[in-house]
Amino acid sequence: GAARLGLSGPVDAAEFEAVLGGKLPNGATISGGGGEHRAGLDLTFSAPKSVSLVALLGNDKRVVAAHLAAVRNTMQWAESRLALARQGANGHTTLETGNLVYALFPHDVSRAHDPQLHVHAVIANATQRPDGQWRALRNDALYQENTLIGAVYHAELRAALEKLGYGIVMTGKHGSFEIAGIDRATIEQWSTRRGDILAMADKLEIGSPQGMRAVAERTRESKTGIEPDKLAAVWQALAQERGLNLGGVVDKAMQAST
């Protein structure tokens, strides 16, 4: 979808803001019912904690590239299968369009300043129907298949990491996993945000998935910026203090991939 609009490369802030506002580069304008325009939606792809640790503390840059490639491949999969638009009287007919307009924003730190590879895929509320008209995106499928989208990402990332020589340990539903050789205690040590959420949920006697999401929303703090070099130094100091050395895990993977 972005390619059809001539959008590529680094995101231009003004151009992106205009697209989110429903003003497309080709002159088309998209408006919602009653004159209100919905900007779009954000899909977030977050790597398993052990993956972030070997990438950011183990300094295996191959893992960062694998993570970004997994996100891109997953978004291409979602674009080909889940992009929909309405057509006909009162929009009763739903059409598959096969195109989305989105931008990817990679980050490597959580709100709690822990190492955390994640990407925000911000999808604009625009898609081109088969008749060539640009219309608002019907995003039902993207919402309904959110779990499946996450499973595709995990599968893509898992396959890439295995090619890079890493062992994989499956940890739960929907393809979730961690890298072999990194124990649960270490993962929890570097998951400050998750620890805060669990502590609050326990205090409030909340255990349901919906309740946990509500706790996460209510306890979310605004992001504060720290210079990357300073943050890396903090992480390395913490790793030394906690006795974390990922050299063996990374070296083993390097040898296995050659």
Short mmCIF file of C-alpha atoms in Angstrom, two decimals:
data_model
loop_
_atom_site.label_atom_id
_atom_site.label_comp_id
_atom_site.label_asym_id
_atom_site.label_seq_id
_atom_site.Cartn_x
_atom_site.Cartn_y
_atom_site.Cartn_z
CA GLY A 1 0.00 0.00 0.00
CA ALA A 2 2.78 2.42 0.89
CA ALA A 3 4.54 1.63 -2.40
CA ARG A 4 1.38 2.45 -4.36
CA LEU A 5 1.41 5.89 -2.73
CA GLY A 6 5.11 6.43 -3.45
CA LEU A 7 6.06 6.11 0.22
CA SER A 8 9.32 4.34 1.04
CA GLY A 9 12.46 4.64 3.14
CA PRO A 10 12.78 6.58 6.40
CA VAL A 11 9.53 8.02 7.75
CA ASP A 12 8.99 11.71 7.07
CA ALA A 13 7.12 13.12 10.09
CA ALA A 14 4.95 15.63 8.21
CA GLU A 15 4.10 13.15 5.47
CA PHE A 16 3.23 10.44 7.98
CA GLU A 17 1.07 12.80 10.04
CA ALA A 18 -0.85 13.75 6.91
CA VAL A 19 -1.48 10.08 6.03
CA LEU A 20 -2.73 9.39 9.56
CA GLY A 21 -5.03 12.38 9.13
CA GLY A 22 -6.54 10.82 5.99
CA LYS A 23 -4.73 13.02 3.46
CA LEU A 24 -2.85 10.75 1.05
CA PRO A 25 0.09 11.78 -1.18
CA ASN A 26 -1.96 11.11 -4.33
CA GLY A 27 -4.53 13.73 -3.35
CA ALA A 28 -7.17 11.30 -2.06
CA THR A 29 -8.86 12.12 1.22
CA ILE A 30 -10.34 9.56 3.59
CA SER A 31 -12.97 10.59 6.11
CA GLY A 32 -14.95 8.60 8.64
CA GLY A 33 -18.60 8.53 9.49
CA GLY A 34 -19.92 11.86 10.77
CA GLY A 35 -16.79 13.59 9.56
CA GLU A 36 -14.58 11.96 12.21
CA HIS A 37 -11.48 10.22 10.92
CA ARG A 38 -9.86 7.34 12.80
CA ALA A 39 -6.09 7.61 12.36
CA GLY A 40 -5.29 3.89 12.43
CA LEU A 41 -3.96 1.28 14.81
CA ASP A 42 -0.71 0.12 16.37
CA LEU A 43 0.48 -3.50 16.33
CA THR A 44 3.38 -4.07 18.73
CA PHE A 45 5.88 -6.90 18.20
CA SER A 46 7.95 -7.60 21.31
CA ALA A 47 10.79 -10.12 21.29
CA PRO A 48 11.11 -12.72 24.07
CA LYS A 49 13.28 -11.34 26.88
CA SER A 50 16.13 -13.80 26.27
CA VAL A 51 16.26 -12.64 22.65
CA SER A 52 16.64 -9.04 23.77
CA LEU A 53 19.37 -10.04 26.20
CA VAL A 54 21.57 -11.86 23.64
CA ALA A 55 21.05 -9.02 21.15
CA LEU A 56 21.62 -6.04 23.46
CA LEU A 57 23.82 -7.43 26.25
CA GLY A 58 25.41 -10.29 24.30
CA ASN A 59 26.00 -7.85 21.41
CA ASP A 60 24.85 -10.28 18.72
CA LYS A 61 23.72 -7.82 16.06
CA ARG A 62 22.50 -10.71 13.92
CA VAL A 63 19.64 -11.15 16.37
CA VAL A 64 18.51 -7.53 15.97
CA ALA A 65 18.41 -8.02 12.20
CA ALA A 66 16.49 -11.32 12.62
CA HIS A 67 13.93 -9.60 14.85
CA LEU A 68 13.34 -6.79 12.34
CA ALA A 69 13.11 -9.26 9.45
CA ALA A 70 10.55 -11.32 11.39
CA VAL A 71 8.41 -8.22 11.91
CA ARG A 72 8.60 -7.29 8.22
CA ASN A 73 7.73 -10.82 7.11
CA THR A 74 4.81 -10.96 9.53
CA MET A 75 3.46 -7.63 8.34
CA GLN A 76 3.68 -8.80 4.72
CA TRP A 77 1.74 -11.91 5.74
CA ALA A 78 -0.91 -9.80 7.50
CA GLU A 79 -1.11 -7.40 4.56
CA SER A 80 -1.77 -10.21 2.09
CA ARG A 81 -4.50 -11.85 4.20
CA LEU A 82 -6.09 -9.41 6.63
CA ALA A 83 -6.45 -6.09 4.76
CA LEU A 84 -10.14 -5.41 4.18
CA ALA A 85 -12.36 -2.58 2.91
CA ARG A 86 -16.11 -1.99 2.62
CA GLN A 87 -18.02 -1.43 -0.62
CA GLY A 88 -21.61 -1.15 -1.79
CA ALA A 89 -24.74 0.28 -0.21
CA ASN A 90 -24.02 1.17 3.42
CA GLY A 91 -20.72 -0.71 3.14
CA HIS A 92 -22.38 -4.11 3.47
CA THR A 93 -19.86 -5.83 1.18
CA THR A 94 -16.41 -6.61 2.55
CA LEU A 95 -13.51 -6.93 0.10
CA GLU A 96 -9.99 -8.24 0.52
CA THR A 97 -7.58 -5.56 -0.67
CA GLY A 98 -4.16 -7.11 -0.03
CA ASN A 99 -2.56 -3.77 0.85
CA LEU A 100 -1.83 -1.75 3.98
CA VAL A 101 -0.06 1.56 4.58
CA TYR A 102 2.15 1.35 7.65
CA ALA A 103 5.41 2.50 9.20
CA LEU A 104 7.71 0.53 11.50
CA PHE A 105 9.23 2.14 14.59
CA PRO A 106 11.93 -0.05 16.23
CA HIS A 107 12.85 0.37 19.90
CA ASP A 108 15.27 -1.46 22.18
CA VAL A 109 14.20 -0.37 25.67
CA SER A 110 11.09 -0.89 27.81
CA ARG A 111 9.32 1.79 29.83
CA ALA A 112 11.18 0.45 32.87
CA HIS A 113 14.47 0.94 30.96
CA ASP A 114 15.12 -2.79 30.64
CA PRO A 115 16.57 -4.21 27.38
CA GLN A 116 13.54 -4.94 25.20
CA LEU A 117 13.53 -5.25 21.42
CA HIS A 118 10.14 -4.25 20.11
CA VAL A 119 8.63 -2.66 17.03
CA HIS A 120 5.51 -0.53 16.72
CA ALA A 121 3.81 -1.16 13.37
CA VAL A 122 1.56 1.88 12.97
CA ILE A 123 -1.06 1.10 10.34
CA ALA A 124 -2.84 4.03 8.72
CA ASN A 125 -6.59 3.87 8.18
CA ALA A 126 -6.27 3.57 4.41
CA THR A 127 -6.33 0.81 1.81
CA GLN A 128 -6.86 0.65 -1.95
CA ARG A 129 -9.85 -1.39 -3.08
CA PRO A 130 -9.74 -3.56 -6.23
CA ASP A 131 -11.61 -0.77 -8.08
CA GLY A 132 -8.66 1.57 -7.45
CA GLN A 133 -10.43 3.74 -4.88
CA TRP A 134 -8.69 4.52 -1.59
CA ARG A 135 -11.00 3.99 1.37
CA ALA A 136 -10.91 3.49 5.12
CA LEU A 137 -9.49 0.20 6.30
CA ARG A 138 -11.88 -2.28 7.84
CA ASN A 139 -9.66 -3.53 10.63
CA ASP A 140 -11.88 -6.24 12.14
CA ALA A 141 -9.58 -9.03 10.97
CA LEU A 142 -6.46 -7.32 12.29
CA TYR A 143 -8.06 -7.08 15.75
CA GLN A 144 -9.61 -10.54 15.70
CA GLU A 145 -6.44 -12.24 14.49
CA ASN A 146 -4.06 -10.39 16.77
CA THR A 147 -3.06 -13.62 18.53
CA LEU A 148 -2.42 -15.31 15.19
CA ILE A 149 -0.32 -12.37 14.02
CA GLY A 150 1.79 -12.74 17.17
CA ALA A 151 2.16 -16.47 16.54
CA VAL A 152 3.38 -15.83 12.99
CA TYR A 153 5.98 -13.35 14.31
CA HIS A 154 7.22 -15.87 16.89
CA ALA A 155 7.44 -18.58 14.23
CA GLU A 156 9.42 -16.31 11.88
CA LEU A 157 11.79 -15.23 14.66
CA ARG A 158 12.21 -18.75 16.00
CA ALA A 159 13.18 -20.11 12.57
CA ALA A 160 15.67 -17.27 12.05
CA LEU A 161 17.31 -17.77 15.44
CA GLU A 162 17.70 -21.50 14.85
CA LYS A 163 19.53 -20.71 11.60
CA LEU A 164 21.79 -18.42 13.65
CA GLY A 165 22.70 -21.37 15.87
CA TYR A 166 20.53 -20.71 18.91
CA GLY A 167 18.70 -23.46 20.77
CA ILE A 168 15.02 -22.81 21.45
CA VAL A 169 12.85 -23.72 24.44
CA MET A 170 9.08 -23.48 23.96
CA THR A 171 7.47 -21.75 26.93
CA GLY A 172 3.74 -21.45 26.31
CA LYS A 173 0.86 -21.02 23.93
CA HIS A 174 0.90 -19.39 20.50
CA GLY A 175 4.54 -20.26 19.81
CA SER A 176 6.10 -18.29 22.67
CA PHE A 177 9.68 -19.34 23.41
CA GLU A 178 13.00 -18.40 25.00
CA ILE A 179 16.60 -19.06 24.01
CA ALA A 180 18.11 -22.19 25.53
CA GLY A 181 20.78 -21.54 28.17
CA ILE A 182 19.12 -18.51 29.75
CA ASP A 183 17.20 -19.48 32.87
CA ARG A 184 13.87 -18.15 34.13
CA ALA A 185 15.47 -16.32 37.08
CA THR A 186 17.62 -14.28 34.68
CA ILE A 187 14.66 -13.47 32.46
CA GLU A 188 12.63 -12.26 35.44
CA GLN A 189 15.57 -10.19 36.72
CA TRP A 190 15.50 -8.20 33.48
CA SER A 191 11.71 -7.91 33.32
CA THR A 192 11.10 -5.07 35.77
CA ARG A 193 7.91 -3.92 34.11
CA ARG A 194 6.35 -7.39 34.19
CA GLY A 195 7.32 -7.73 37.84
CA ASP A 196 5.56 -4.47 38.68
CA ILE A 197 2.40 -5.59 36.88
CA LEU A 198 2.35 -8.98 38.61
CA ALA A 199 2.91 -7.39 42.02
CA MET A 200 0.02 -4.97 41.54
CA ALA A 201 -2.25 -7.70 40.18
CA ASP A 202 -1.47 -9.89 43.19
CA LYS A 203 -2.21 -7.01 45.56
CA LEU A 204 -5.58 -6.44 43.85
CA GLU A 205 -6.26 -10.21 43.61
CA ILE A 206 -6.54 -10.02 39.83
CA GLY A 207 -5.70 -13.07 37.73
CA SER A 208 -7.68 -12.92 34.48
CA PRO A 209 -5.99 -11.89 31.19
CA GLN A 210 -8.41 -8.96 30.85
CA GLY A 211 -7.65 -7.85 34.40
CA MET A 212 -3.90 -8.09 33.79
CA ARG A 213 -4.21 -5.90 30.71
CA ALA A 214 -6.17 -3.34 32.74
CA VAL A 215 -3.46 -3.32 35.41
CA ALA A 216 -0.79 -2.83 32.73
CA GLU A 217 -2.67 0.16 31.31
CA ARG A 218 -3.25 1.78 34.69
CA THR A 219 0.32 1.37 35.90
CA ARG A 220 1.93 2.52 32.66
CA GLU A 221 4.34 5.39 33.13
CA SER A 222 5.31 7.87 30.46
CA LYS A 223 8.54 7.09 28.67
CA THR A 224 11.60 9.06 29.70
CA GLY A 225 14.56 9.41 27.40
CA ILE A 226 18.06 8.22 28.32
CA GLU A 227 20.99 8.54 25.96
CA PRO A 228 21.72 5.14 24.35
CA ASP A 229 25.40 5.15 25.38
CA LYS A 230 24.51 5.85 29.01
CA LEU A 231 21.79 3.22 29.00
CA ALA A 232 24.17 0.61 27.55
CA ALA A 233 26.65 1.41 30.32
CA VAL A 234 23.93 0.98 32.95
CA TRP A 235 22.95 -2.39 31.48
CA GLN A 236 26.56 -3.61 31.44
CA ALA A 237 27.06 -2.52 35.06
CA LEU A 238 23.87 -4.35 36.07
CA ALA A 239 24.95 -7.45 34.16
CA GLN A 240 28.26 -7.49 36.02
CA GLU A 241 26.51 -6.94 39.35
CA ARG A 242 24.05 -9.76 38.63
CA GLY A 243 26.73 -12.11 37.34
CA LEU A 244 25.27 -12.31 33.85
CA ASN A 245 27.68 -13.38 31.13
CA LEU A 246 26.09 -14.27 27.80
CA GLY A 247 29.38 -14.87 26.01
CA GLY A 248 29.03 -18.65 26.22
CA VAL A 249 25.50 -18.68 24.78
CA VAL A 250 26.43 -16.33 21.94
CA ASP A 251 29.74 -18.07 21.14
CA LYS A 252 27.99 -21.45 21.03
CA ALA A 253 25.44 -20.07 18.58
CA MET A 254 28.16 -18.50 16.43
CA GLN A 255 29.98 -21.82 16.21
CA ALA A 256 26.78 -23.75 15.45
CA SER A 257 25.88 -21.44 12.58
CA THR A 258 29.23 -21.73 10.77
#
